């Protein structure tokens, strides 16, 4: 009897009415091979080695932020495990062929042995029980029966408990692939039964290169700066970036228009970089009227006040990195690099830290404010007022040395200038403490023995000096004084430590007090008396 009489012929498939419909870029360019999966090289190498050595786990957990490729990776793993090759004789491979029936069926989402479930809409124990019952039966046509559970952290507590036994001892033909954006919500009992892969945020430069390739395939053009802006806005997510790029290409029009940086900036509501640089310059110069006018100009162009403060925060961060000697980020304009270098030379770390804290506080206030633009103006005025104040560390030093703290330097509406180079180790450690390197300064007072102090080299004795302190001390010196300073370690005795000098001075002063006529007479009259403390001013005037 023929198969057709038994009704086993495959029924004719209806034509997909959406077969010719436009697919968004995020779906169209979903990776189909591990080579197309960007930014996850460590995971691919580990998985490839496991396949080659036949050391495949029975459960995999993929975690990471949205859009880094968790679900795509799960499907690729399903392909890798079930691929049979073009000749239908192959085994598991890290390079699935993409042409055999299992590969094509999995890519099209129609393979009967690869079951995908969204845990956000199937959270109950009954949904998991169906998986447990079905897992007992062998795969119909594939090598492995694979369950892909997306957003697995959404499963209920009872559902997780029901899954545990099967997850720990699954049948040999079953593999579980879990994906989640909130791994901290997955029970430890489940985590311990899975091989975990943390998918990293994709670096902005790799995203920009990927977007350039996609743009070319779409027959469109885009400025490198525009792609760099989209990559930064994506925050490590390929899907988010492709969605923005899709919108940008549509925004450019259908007449061959290129995706420009200005168009992307306007589309995303980002502040113009030139305008932000001008605003930042006005803020650190203490020009309140000019800064408020510049802010209002941005606001009138439709830029959100919170976005302005965010851009100012990014500027402070880039200035700080530039001060540390870091290279410019990809896509950064030459004029911006020059401006950052100038500000880095002018502004000290205490000033930059203070700017960061004040702008961050203003950003949070604007996010909650009933009047955002007014709150933003008040935040900028607070930053400008703070920029005219002296540095707390420098102020403390002046007070300690009896120097005047007022005068033009305290009232001039400009950024505080870098202080002069320290004259000796004691002054250097005071500067480190002012920069909040208290722990390093305290260790240096107790352990560092000076040999010579001559800008820009500090030569110290290696005797009794821990290696980690040498490293930390030099890094702290460079943070405070600049990258050209260095610490040289020499095998020589060196001077006494500052702690020893202070202890000797205190002992000498105590002996002097005990030898003074009044105290000596008191000790003689009262032999059991003990010197607890003394008043230096009183002793000097006595």
Short mmCIF file of C-alpha atoms in Angstrom, two decimals, residues 7-523:
data_model
loop_
_atom_site.label_atom_id
_atom_site.label_comp_id
_atom_site.label_asym_id
_atom_site.label_seq_id
_atom_site.Cartn_x
_atom_site.Cartn_y
_atom_site.Cartn_z
CA UNK A 7 -2.23 9.79 4.14
CA UNK A 8 1.47 10.23 4.90
CA UNK A 9 2.20 12.62 2.04
CA UNK A 10 3.19 16.05 3.30
CA UNK A 11 0.26 18.39 2.72
CA UNK A 12 0.93 21.34 0.40
CA UNK A 13 2.27 24.29 2.38
CA UNK A 14 0.32 27.55 2.06
CA UNK A 15 2.28 30.42 0.60
CA UNK A 16 3.47 32.85 3.24
CA UNK A 17 1.64 36.13 2.53
CA UNK A 18 4.49 38.01 4.23
CA UNK A 19 7.28 36.29 2.27
CA UNK A 20 8.07 39.47 0.35
CA UNK A 21 7.47 41.86 3.25
CA UNK A 22 10.27 44.07 4.54
CA UNK A 23 12.24 42.66 7.43
CA UNK A 24 13.79 45.00 9.94
CA UNK A 25 17.58 45.00 10.04
CA UNK A 26 17.71 43.43 13.50
CA UNK A 27 16.00 40.30 12.09
CA UNK A 28 17.48 40.39 8.62
CA UNK A 29 21.06 40.41 9.90
CA UNK A 30 20.65 38.05 12.83
CA UNK A 31 23.86 35.95 12.88
CA UNK A 32 23.51 32.59 11.14
CA UNK A 33 27.00 31.31 12.04
CA UNK A 34 29.32 31.74 14.97
CA UNK A 35 31.66 33.70 12.68
CA UNK A 36 28.92 36.32 12.29
CA UNK A 37 28.43 36.59 16.07
CA UNK A 38 30.38 39.72 17.00
CA UNK A 39 32.03 40.47 20.30
CA UNK A 40 31.73 36.98 21.87
CA UNK A 41 35.01 35.36 20.86
CA UNK A 42 35.74 33.82 24.29
CA UNK A 43 32.38 32.04 24.39
CA UNK A 44 32.75 30.74 20.82
CA UNK A 45 36.23 29.38 21.55
CA UNK A 46 35.08 27.62 24.72
CA UNK A 47 32.10 26.08 22.99
CA UNK A 48 34.20 25.02 20.00
CA UNK A 49 36.70 23.24 22.26
CA UNK A 50 33.87 21.50 24.11
CA UNK A 51 32.41 20.22 20.83
CA UNK A 52 35.79 19.02 19.54
CA UNK A 53 36.51 17.12 22.75
CA UNK A 54 32.95 15.81 23.11
CA UNK A 55 32.57 17.51 26.50
CA UNK A 56 29.11 18.97 25.95
CA UNK A 57 27.14 20.09 28.96
CA UNK A 58 23.51 19.06 29.22
CA UNK A 59 22.37 22.60 30.05
CA UNK A 60 23.67 26.01 29.00
CA UNK A 61 22.81 29.38 30.55
CA UNK A 62 23.34 32.47 28.38
CA UNK A 63 23.23 35.79 30.18
CA UNK A 64 23.85 39.40 29.19
CA UNK A 65 22.14 42.69 28.45
CA UNK A 66 19.47 42.94 25.79
CA UNK A 67 20.52 42.62 22.18
CA UNK A 68 23.96 40.99 22.61
CA UNK A 69 22.85 37.75 20.96
CA UNK A 70 21.58 35.37 23.65
CA UNK A 71 18.70 33.87 21.67
CA UNK A 72 20.71 33.92 18.45
CA UNK A 73 23.53 32.08 20.24
CA UNK A 74 21.06 29.50 21.56
CA UNK A 75 19.85 28.81 18.02
CA UNK A 76 23.43 28.60 16.78
CA UNK A 77 24.22 26.06 19.50
CA UNK A 78 21.15 24.08 18.42
CA UNK A 79 22.47 24.14 14.85
CA UNK A 80 25.98 23.17 15.96
CA UNK A 81 24.71 20.15 17.89
CA UNK A 82 22.29 18.91 15.24
CA UNK A 83 24.13 19.71 11.99
CA UNK A 84 24.68 16.66 9.77
CA UNK A 85 26.61 18.44 7.01
CA UNK A 86 25.84 18.71 3.29
CA UNK A 87 26.53 14.97 2.88
CA UNK A 88 24.32 14.11 5.88
CA UNK A 89 27.25 12.26 7.50
CA UNK A 90 28.62 14.99 9.76
CA UNK A 91 28.59 15.32 13.54
CA UNK A 92 28.40 18.23 16.00
CA UNK A 93 30.53 21.14 14.81
CA UNK A 94 31.26 24.73 15.74
CA UNK A 95 30.81 25.59 12.05
CA UNK A 96 27.34 24.33 11.10
CA UNK A 97 26.92 24.08 7.34
CA UNK A 98 23.63 25.99 7.14
CA UNK A 99 22.45 23.92 4.16
CA UNK A 100 21.44 20.58 5.65
CA UNK A 101 17.82 20.06 6.63
CA UNK A 102 18.36 20.45 10.41
CA UNK A 103 20.29 23.71 9.91
CA UNK A 104 17.67 25.17 7.59
CA UNK A 105 14.75 24.02 9.74
CA UNK A 106 16.28 25.49 12.91
CA UNK A 107 17.07 28.79 11.15
CA UNK A 108 13.47 29.00 9.95
CA UNK A 109 12.07 28.08 13.37
CA UNK A 110 10.25 24.97 12.20
CA UNK A 111 12.36 22.08 13.51
CA UNK A 112 10.17 19.72 15.51
CA UNK A 113 12.99 18.79 17.91
CA UNK A 114 14.05 22.37 18.73
CA UNK A 115 11.40 23.83 20.97
CA UNK A 116 11.48 27.50 21.96
CA UNK A 117 9.49 28.77 24.93
CA UNK A 118 9.13 32.31 26.24
CA UNK A 119 9.18 32.04 30.02
CA UNK A 120 7.67 35.52 30.31
CA UNK A 121 4.35 34.14 29.03
CA UNK A 122 4.75 30.53 30.26
CA UNK A 123 5.71 30.97 33.89
CA UNK A 124 3.77 28.19 35.59
CA UNK A 125 4.64 24.71 36.77
CA UNK A 126 2.25 23.19 34.23
CA UNK A 127 4.28 24.64 31.35
CA UNK A 128 7.46 23.11 32.77
CA UNK A 129 5.72 19.80 33.42
CA UNK A 130 4.91 19.56 29.70
CA UNK A 131 8.62 19.95 28.95
CA UNK A 132 9.52 17.28 31.51
CA UNK A 133 7.00 14.81 30.11
CA UNK A 134 8.03 15.43 26.49
CA UNK A 135 11.75 15.17 27.28
CA UNK A 136 11.36 11.45 28.02
CA UNK A 137 10.77 10.70 24.35
CA UNK A 138 13.63 10.58 21.86
CA UNK A 139 14.11 13.20 19.20
CA UNK A 140 12.06 12.64 16.06
CA UNK A 141 14.64 13.49 13.42
CA UNK A 142 17.52 15.34 15.10
CA UNK A 143 20.53 14.19 17.06
CA UNK A 144 19.39 16.09 20.16
CA UNK A 145 16.05 17.35 21.37
CA UNK A 146 16.74 20.95 22.41
CA UNK A 147 14.65 23.21 24.62
CA UNK A 148 15.37 26.95 24.34
CA UNK A 149 13.78 28.87 27.22
CA UNK A 150 14.06 32.64 26.85
CA UNK A 151 13.90 34.98 29.86
CA UNK A 152 14.15 31.94 32.12
CA UNK A 153 14.26 34.12 35.24
CA UNK A 154 10.52 34.73 34.77
CA UNK A 155 9.65 31.14 35.72
CA UNK A 156 7.87 30.78 39.05
CA UNK A 157 9.55 29.21 42.07
CA UNK A 158 7.45 26.07 41.71
CA UNK A 159 8.34 25.83 38.01
CA UNK A 160 12.05 26.00 38.82
CA UNK A 161 11.66 23.34 41.50
CA UNK A 162 9.81 21.05 39.09
CA UNK A 163 12.61 21.45 36.55
CA UNK A 164 15.51 20.72 38.90
CA UNK A 165 15.56 16.91 38.80
CA UNK A 166 15.27 16.71 35.02
CA UNK A 167 17.85 19.47 34.68
CA UNK A 168 20.33 17.60 36.86
CA UNK A 169 19.88 14.20 35.19
CA UNK A 170 18.32 14.75 31.77
CA UNK A 171 18.08 11.98 29.16
CA UNK A 172 21.13 11.78 26.93
CA UNK A 173 19.24 13.08 23.92
CA UNK A 174 18.08 16.30 25.60
CA UNK A 175 19.86 19.66 25.88
CA UNK A 176 18.54 22.74 27.70
CA UNK A 177 19.47 26.26 26.56
CA UNK A 178 18.43 29.08 28.90
CA UNK A 179 18.66 32.80 28.15
CA UNK A 180 18.18 35.63 30.65
CA UNK A 181 18.92 39.31 31.14
CA UNK A 182 18.62 39.06 34.94
CA UNK A 183 20.77 36.14 36.02
CA UNK A 184 20.60 37.23 39.66
CA UNK A 185 16.94 36.14 39.69
CA UNK A 186 17.75 32.58 38.64
CA UNK A 187 17.96 30.24 41.67
CA UNK A 188 21.44 29.09 42.62
CA UNK A 189 20.21 25.49 42.41
CA UNK A 190 19.56 26.03 38.69
CA UNK A 191 22.79 27.96 38.08
CA UNK A 192 24.85 25.15 39.59
CA UNK A 193 23.41 22.69 37.06
CA UNK A 194 24.23 24.78 33.98
CA UNK A 195 27.33 25.74 32.04
CA UNK A 196 27.18 29.51 32.13
CA UNK A 197 28.23 31.90 29.35
CA UNK A 198 28.25 35.63 30.07
CA UNK A 199 27.79 37.44 26.77
CA UNK A 200 29.56 40.77 26.97
CA UNK A 201 28.45 44.15 25.74
CA UNK A 202 29.72 44.58 22.21
CA UNK A 203 32.44 47.28 21.99
CA UNK A 204 31.38 50.46 20.20
CA UNK A 205 34.12 50.16 17.58
CA UNK A 206 32.97 46.65 16.63
CA UNK A 207 29.37 47.79 16.45
CA UNK A 208 30.33 50.73 14.23
CA UNK A 209 32.22 48.40 11.87
CA UNK A 210 29.24 46.01 11.79
CA UNK A 211 26.83 48.87 11.05
CA UNK A 212 29.09 50.07 8.23
CA UNK A 213 28.94 46.58 6.69
CA UNK A 214 25.15 46.42 7.06
CA UNK A 215 24.77 49.88 5.55
CA UNK A 216 26.78 48.81 2.52
CA UNK A 217 24.69 45.66 2.06
CA UNK A 218 21.54 47.80 2.18
CA UNK A 219 22.88 50.01 -0.59
CA UNK A 220 22.94 53.05 1.68
CA UNK A 221 25.68 55.46 2.74
CA UNK A 222 26.53 56.74 6.20
CA UNK A 223 29.13 59.06 7.68
CA UNK A 224 31.61 57.33 10.03
CA UNK A 225 30.73 59.82 12.77
CA UNK A 226 27.04 58.96 12.38
CA UNK A 227 27.76 55.23 12.75
CA UNK A 228 29.96 55.93 15.78
CA UNK A 229 27.12 57.90 17.38
CA UNK A 230 24.67 55.06 16.74
CA UNK A 231 27.15 52.56 18.20
CA UNK A 232 27.53 54.64 21.37
CA UNK A 233 23.76 55.08 21.67
CA UNK A 234 23.29 51.29 21.37
CA UNK A 235 25.23 50.79 24.64
CA UNK A 236 26.68 47.44 23.58
CA UNK A 237 23.48 46.03 22.05
CA UNK A 238 23.60 44.98 18.40
CA UNK A 239 19.80 44.80 18.20
CA UNK A 240 19.31 48.29 19.61
CA UNK A 241 21.95 49.67 17.27
CA UNK A 242 20.43 48.01 14.20
CA UNK A 243 17.02 49.39 15.15
CA UNK A 244 18.49 52.90 15.35
CA UNK A 245 20.33 52.37 12.05
CA UNK A 246 17.11 51.17 10.44
CA UNK A 247 15.42 54.38 11.53
CA UNK A 248 18.38 56.50 10.40
CA UNK A 249 18.38 55.00 6.90
CA UNK A 250 14.65 55.63 6.63
CA UNK A 251 15.22 59.17 7.91
CA UNK A 252 17.81 59.76 5.18
CA UNK A 253 15.14 59.17 2.55
CA UNK A 254 14.78 56.88 -0.43
CA UNK A 255 16.61 59.13 -2.88
CA UNK A 256 20.12 58.00 -2.05
CA UNK A 257 20.60 60.36 0.86
CA UNK A 258 23.41 59.52 3.26
CA UNK A 259 22.99 59.00 6.99
CA UNK A 260 24.67 62.06 8.48
CA UNK A 261 25.83 62.77 12.01
CA UNK A 262 23.53 65.80 12.20
CA UNK A 263 20.54 63.69 11.17
CA UNK A 264 21.33 61.02 13.77
CA UNK A 265 21.84 63.69 16.41
CA UNK A 266 18.48 65.26 15.60
CA UNK A 267 16.75 61.89 15.40
CA UNK A 268 18.02 60.77 18.80
CA UNK A 269 17.62 64.17 20.45
CA UNK A 270 21.33 64.30 21.24
CA UNK A 271 23.13 67.50 22.05
CA UNK A 272 25.43 68.89 19.39
CA UNK A 273 29.01 68.09 20.40
CA UNK A 274 30.23 71.56 19.45
CA UNK A 275 27.47 73.15 21.50
CA UNK A 276 28.27 70.93 24.48
CA UNK A 277 31.96 71.81 24.29
CA UNK A 278 31.06 75.50 24.21
CA UNK A 279 28.71 75.05 27.18
CA UNK A 280 31.33 73.14 29.16
CA UNK A 281 33.87 75.88 28.51
CA UNK A 282 31.42 78.51 29.78
CA UNK A 283 30.69 76.47 32.90
CA UNK A 284 34.30 75.99 33.97
CA UNK A 285 34.99 79.66 33.17
CA UNK A 286 32.22 80.68 35.57
CA UNK A 287 30.23 82.54 32.89
CA UNK A 288 26.72 82.09 34.30
CA UNK A 289 24.79 84.28 31.79
CA UNK A 290 26.57 82.72 28.82
CA UNK A 291 26.04 79.17 30.11
CA UNK A 292 22.31 79.71 30.73
CA UNK A 293 21.88 81.21 27.25
CA UNK A 294 23.72 78.27 25.68
CA UNK A 295 21.47 75.86 27.60
CA UNK A 296 18.35 77.70 26.43
CA UNK A 297 19.59 77.55 22.82
CA UNK A 298 19.86 73.77 23.10
CA UNK A 299 16.43 73.58 24.75
CA UNK A 300 14.85 75.66 21.97
CA UNK A 301 16.25 73.19 19.43
CA UNK A 302 14.35 70.39 21.17
CA UNK A 303 17.20 68.88 23.19
CA UNK A 304 16.09 67.40 26.50
CA UNK A 305 17.70 69.12 29.54
CA UNK A 306 18.59 65.73 30.99
CA UNK A 307 20.40 64.88 27.74
CA UNK A 308 22.44 68.08 28.09
CA UNK A 309 23.59 67.12 31.57
CA UNK A 310 24.34 63.60 30.39
CA UNK A 311 26.53 65.02 27.62
CA UNK A 312 28.32 67.25 30.14
CA UNK A 313 28.94 64.19 32.32
CA UNK A 314 30.40 62.38 29.31
CA UNK A 315 32.64 65.40 28.67
CA UNK A 316 33.95 65.37 32.25
CA UNK A 317 34.61 61.64 31.95
CA UNK A 318 36.50 62.07 28.67
CA UNK A 319 38.57 64.92 30.09
CA UNK A 320 39.50 62.70 33.03
CA UNK A 321 40.51 59.86 30.71
CA UNK A 322 42.49 62.29 28.58
CA UNK A 323 44.29 63.47 31.72
CA UNK A 324 45.24 59.86 32.41
CA UNK A 325 46.70 59.58 28.92
CA UNK A 326 44.01 57.35 27.40
CA UNK A 327 43.57 57.32 23.64
CA UNK A 328 40.64 59.07 21.98
CA UNK A 329 37.50 57.02 21.50
CA UNK A 330 36.65 55.86 17.94
CA UNK A 331 34.77 58.44 15.90
CA UNK A 332 35.94 61.37 18.04
CA UNK A 333 36.52 64.54 16.06
CA UNK A 334 40.00 66.11 15.99
CA UNK A 335 38.80 69.40 17.46
CA UNK A 336 37.15 67.54 20.31
CA UNK A 337 40.38 65.66 21.04
CA UNK A 338 42.28 68.94 21.16
CA UNK A 339 39.71 70.56 23.46
CA UNK A 340 39.80 67.57 25.84
CA UNK A 341 43.60 67.75 25.97
CA UNK A 342 43.51 71.47 26.81
CA UNK A 343 40.99 70.96 29.60
CA UNK A 344 42.93 67.98 30.91
CA UNK A 345 46.04 70.17 31.22
CA UNK A 346 44.08 72.94 32.95
CA UNK A 347 41.83 71.02 35.36
CA UNK A 348 43.08 68.98 38.29
CA UNK A 349 41.60 65.69 39.44
CA UNK A 350 39.86 67.24 42.51
CA UNK A 351 38.09 69.74 40.22
CA UNK A 352 37.03 67.01 37.78
CA UNK A 353 35.73 64.82 40.59
CA UNK A 354 33.75 67.74 41.98
CA UNK A 355 32.31 68.56 38.54
CA UNK A 356 31.28 64.93 38.12
CA UNK A 357 29.50 64.75 41.47
CA UNK A 358 27.66 68.06 40.97
CA UNK A 359 26.55 67.22 37.42
CA UNK A 360 25.48 63.73 38.48
CA UNK A 361 23.38 65.20 41.28
CA UNK A 362 21.86 67.69 38.83
CA UNK A 363 21.09 64.89 36.34
CA UNK A 364 19.15 62.98 39.01
CA UNK A 365 17.28 66.12 40.08
CA UNK A 366 16.24 66.95 36.51
CA UNK A 367 14.96 63.39 36.02
CA UNK A 368 12.53 63.89 38.91
CA UNK A 369 11.78 67.59 38.50
CA UNK A 370 8.39 69.02 37.65
CA UNK A 371 10.19 71.85 35.81
CA UNK A 372 13.10 70.14 34.00
CA UNK A 373 14.66 73.14 32.23
CA UNK A 374 14.49 75.28 35.36
CA UNK A 375 16.01 72.48 37.43
CA UNK A 376 18.76 72.14 34.82
CA UNK A 377 19.51 75.86 35.01
CA UNK A 378 19.77 75.71 38.81
CA UNK A 379 22.06 72.69 38.56
CA UNK A 380 24.38 74.53 36.15
CA UNK A 381 24.43 77.60 38.41
CA UNK A 382 25.42 75.38 41.33
CA UNK A 383 28.26 73.90 39.26
CA UNK A 384 29.42 77.37 38.18
CA UNK A 385 29.38 78.62 41.77
CA UNK A 386 31.38 75.61 42.89
CA UNK A 387 33.94 76.21 40.13
CA UNK A 388 34.85 79.55 41.75
CA UNK A 389 35.60 77.94 45.10
CA UNK A 390 39.16 76.96 46.02
CA UNK A 391 40.13 73.32 46.03
CA UNK A 392 39.46 71.84 49.52
CA UNK A 393 42.89 70.23 49.70
CA UNK A 394 44.66 73.44 48.70
CA UNK A 395 42.52 75.40 51.14
CA UNK A 396 43.45 73.03 53.97
CA UNK A 397 47.13 73.38 53.09
CA UNK A 398 46.94 77.17 53.13
CA UNK A 399 45.18 77.18 56.49
CA UNK A 400 47.78 74.79 57.92
CA UNK A 401 50.61 77.00 56.65
CA UNK A 402 48.97 80.21 57.77
CA UNK A 403 48.66 81.55 54.22
CA UNK A 404 45.78 83.83 53.11
CA UNK A 405 42.87 81.95 51.60
CA UNK A 406 40.89 84.87 50.17
CA UNK A 407 41.82 87.39 47.52
CA UNK A 408 41.42 87.32 43.79
CA UNK A 409 42.26 83.62 43.47
CA UNK A 410 39.19 82.70 45.50
CA UNK A 411 36.80 84.99 43.68
CA UNK A 412 37.95 84.81 40.07
CA UNK A 413 35.30 82.95 38.03
CA UNK A 414 37.71 80.50 36.44
CA UNK A 415 38.87 76.95 36.96
CA UNK A 416 41.50 76.56 39.71
CA UNK A 417 45.00 76.32 38.25
CA UNK A 418 47.23 73.35 38.89
CA UNK A 419 49.33 73.87 42.05
CA UNK A 420 53.11 74.05 41.80
CA UNK A 421 55.19 70.92 42.09
CA UNK A 422 55.76 69.73 45.66
CA UNK A 423 59.12 70.56 47.21
CA UNK A 424 59.59 67.40 49.26
CA UNK A 425 58.02 64.11 50.30
CA UNK A 426 56.00 65.68 53.11
CA UNK A 427 54.33 68.14 50.76
CA UNK A 428 53.73 65.38 48.21
CA UNK A 429 51.96 63.19 50.77
CA UNK A 430 49.82 66.15 51.81
CA UNK A 431 48.81 66.47 48.15
CA UNK A 432 47.99 62.75 47.96
CA UNK A 433 45.74 63.05 51.01
CA UNK A 434 44.03 66.06 49.47
CA UNK A 435 43.34 63.88 46.41
CA UNK A 436 41.78 61.24 48.72
CA UNK A 437 44.68 58.76 48.44
CA UNK A 438 44.72 58.52 52.25
CA UNK A 439 45.71 54.86 52.50
CA UNK A 440 48.70 55.19 50.17
CA UNK A 441 49.84 58.39 51.88
CA UNK A 442 49.67 56.73 55.30
CA UNK A 443 51.70 53.71 54.15
CA UNK A 444 54.26 55.97 52.49
CA UNK A 445 54.74 57.98 55.71
CA UNK A 446 55.56 54.77 57.55
CA UNK A 447 57.66 52.93 54.94
CA UNK A 448 59.16 55.24 52.29
CA UNK A 449 62.80 56.27 52.87
CA UNK A 450 63.81 59.15 50.61
CA UNK A 451 67.08 59.23 48.71
CA UNK A 452 66.45 62.24 46.47
CA UNK A 453 63.46 64.36 45.42
CA UNK A 454 64.03 66.16 42.13
CA UNK A 455 61.26 66.81 39.62
CA UNK A 456 60.14 64.60 37.90
CA UNK A 457 61.95 61.66 39.58
CA UNK A 458 61.44 60.55 43.18
CA UNK A 459 64.21 58.19 44.27
CA UNK A 460 63.48 55.99 47.30
CA UNK A 461 65.17 53.14 49.11
CA UNK A 462 64.07 49.59 48.36
CA UNK A 463 64.81 48.42 51.90
CA UNK A 464 61.68 47.40 53.74
CA UNK A 465 59.50 48.70 50.88
CA UNK A 466 56.75 46.28 49.68
CA UNK A 467 56.49 45.86 45.91
CA UNK A 468 52.78 46.66 45.89
CA UNK A 469 53.42 49.98 47.67
CA UNK A 470 55.98 50.97 45.00
CA UNK A 471 53.37 50.36 42.29
CA UNK A 472 50.49 52.04 44.12
CA UNK A 473 52.69 54.97 45.22
CA UNK A 474 53.86 55.69 41.66
CA UNK A 475 50.31 55.46 40.31
CA UNK A 476 49.08 57.86 42.99
CA UNK A 477 51.94 60.27 42.24
CA UNK A 478 51.10 60.23 38.54
CA UNK A 479 47.39 60.74 39.22
CA UNK A 480 48.19 63.77 41.34
CA UNK A 481 51.20 65.33 39.62
CA UNK A 482 51.00 64.10 36.03
CA UNK A 483 52.09 61.12 34.00
CA UNK A 484 55.70 62.25 33.51
CA UNK A 485 56.53 61.80 37.21
CA UNK A 486 58.10 58.48 38.21
CA UNK A 487 59.34 56.67 41.30
CA UNK A 488 62.84 55.15 41.15
CA UNK A 489 63.77 52.40 43.63
CA UNK A 490 67.44 52.06 44.64
CA UNK A 491 69.17 49.63 46.99
CA UNK A 492 70.55 52.27 49.37
CA UNK A 493 69.79 53.10 53.04
CA UNK A 494 67.86 56.32 52.42
CA UNK A 495 66.62 58.81 54.99
CA UNK A 496 64.40 58.11 57.95
CA UNK A 497 60.71 57.72 57.18
CA UNK A 498 58.45 60.66 57.89
CA UNK A 499 56.83 58.65 60.67
CA UNK A 500 60.25 58.13 62.28
CA UNK A 501 61.08 61.83 61.91
CA UNK A 502 57.79 62.84 63.52
CA UNK A 503 58.28 60.31 66.34
CA UNK A 504 61.80 61.59 67.00
CA UNK A 505 60.58 65.18 66.98
CA UNK A 506 57.80 64.34 69.41
CA UNK A 507 60.28 62.57 71.69
CA UNK A 508 62.68 65.50 71.58
CA UNK A 509 59.90 67.92 72.42
CA UNK A 510 58.78 65.72 75.29
CA UNK A 511 62.34 65.68 76.64
CA UNK A 512 62.50 69.45 76.32
CA UNK A 513 59.25 69.82 78.24
CA UNK A 514 60.51 67.49 80.98
CA UNK A 515 63.73 69.49 81.19
CA UNK A 516 61.98 72.84 81.55
CA UNK A 517 62.37 74.34 85.07
CA UNK A 518 58.67 74.35 85.94
CA UNK A 519 58.03 70.74 84.87
CA UNK A 520 61.28 69.51 86.42
CA UNK A 521 60.31 71.11 89.72
CA UNK A 522 56.85 69.55 89.54
CA UNK A 523 58.31 66.08 88.87
#
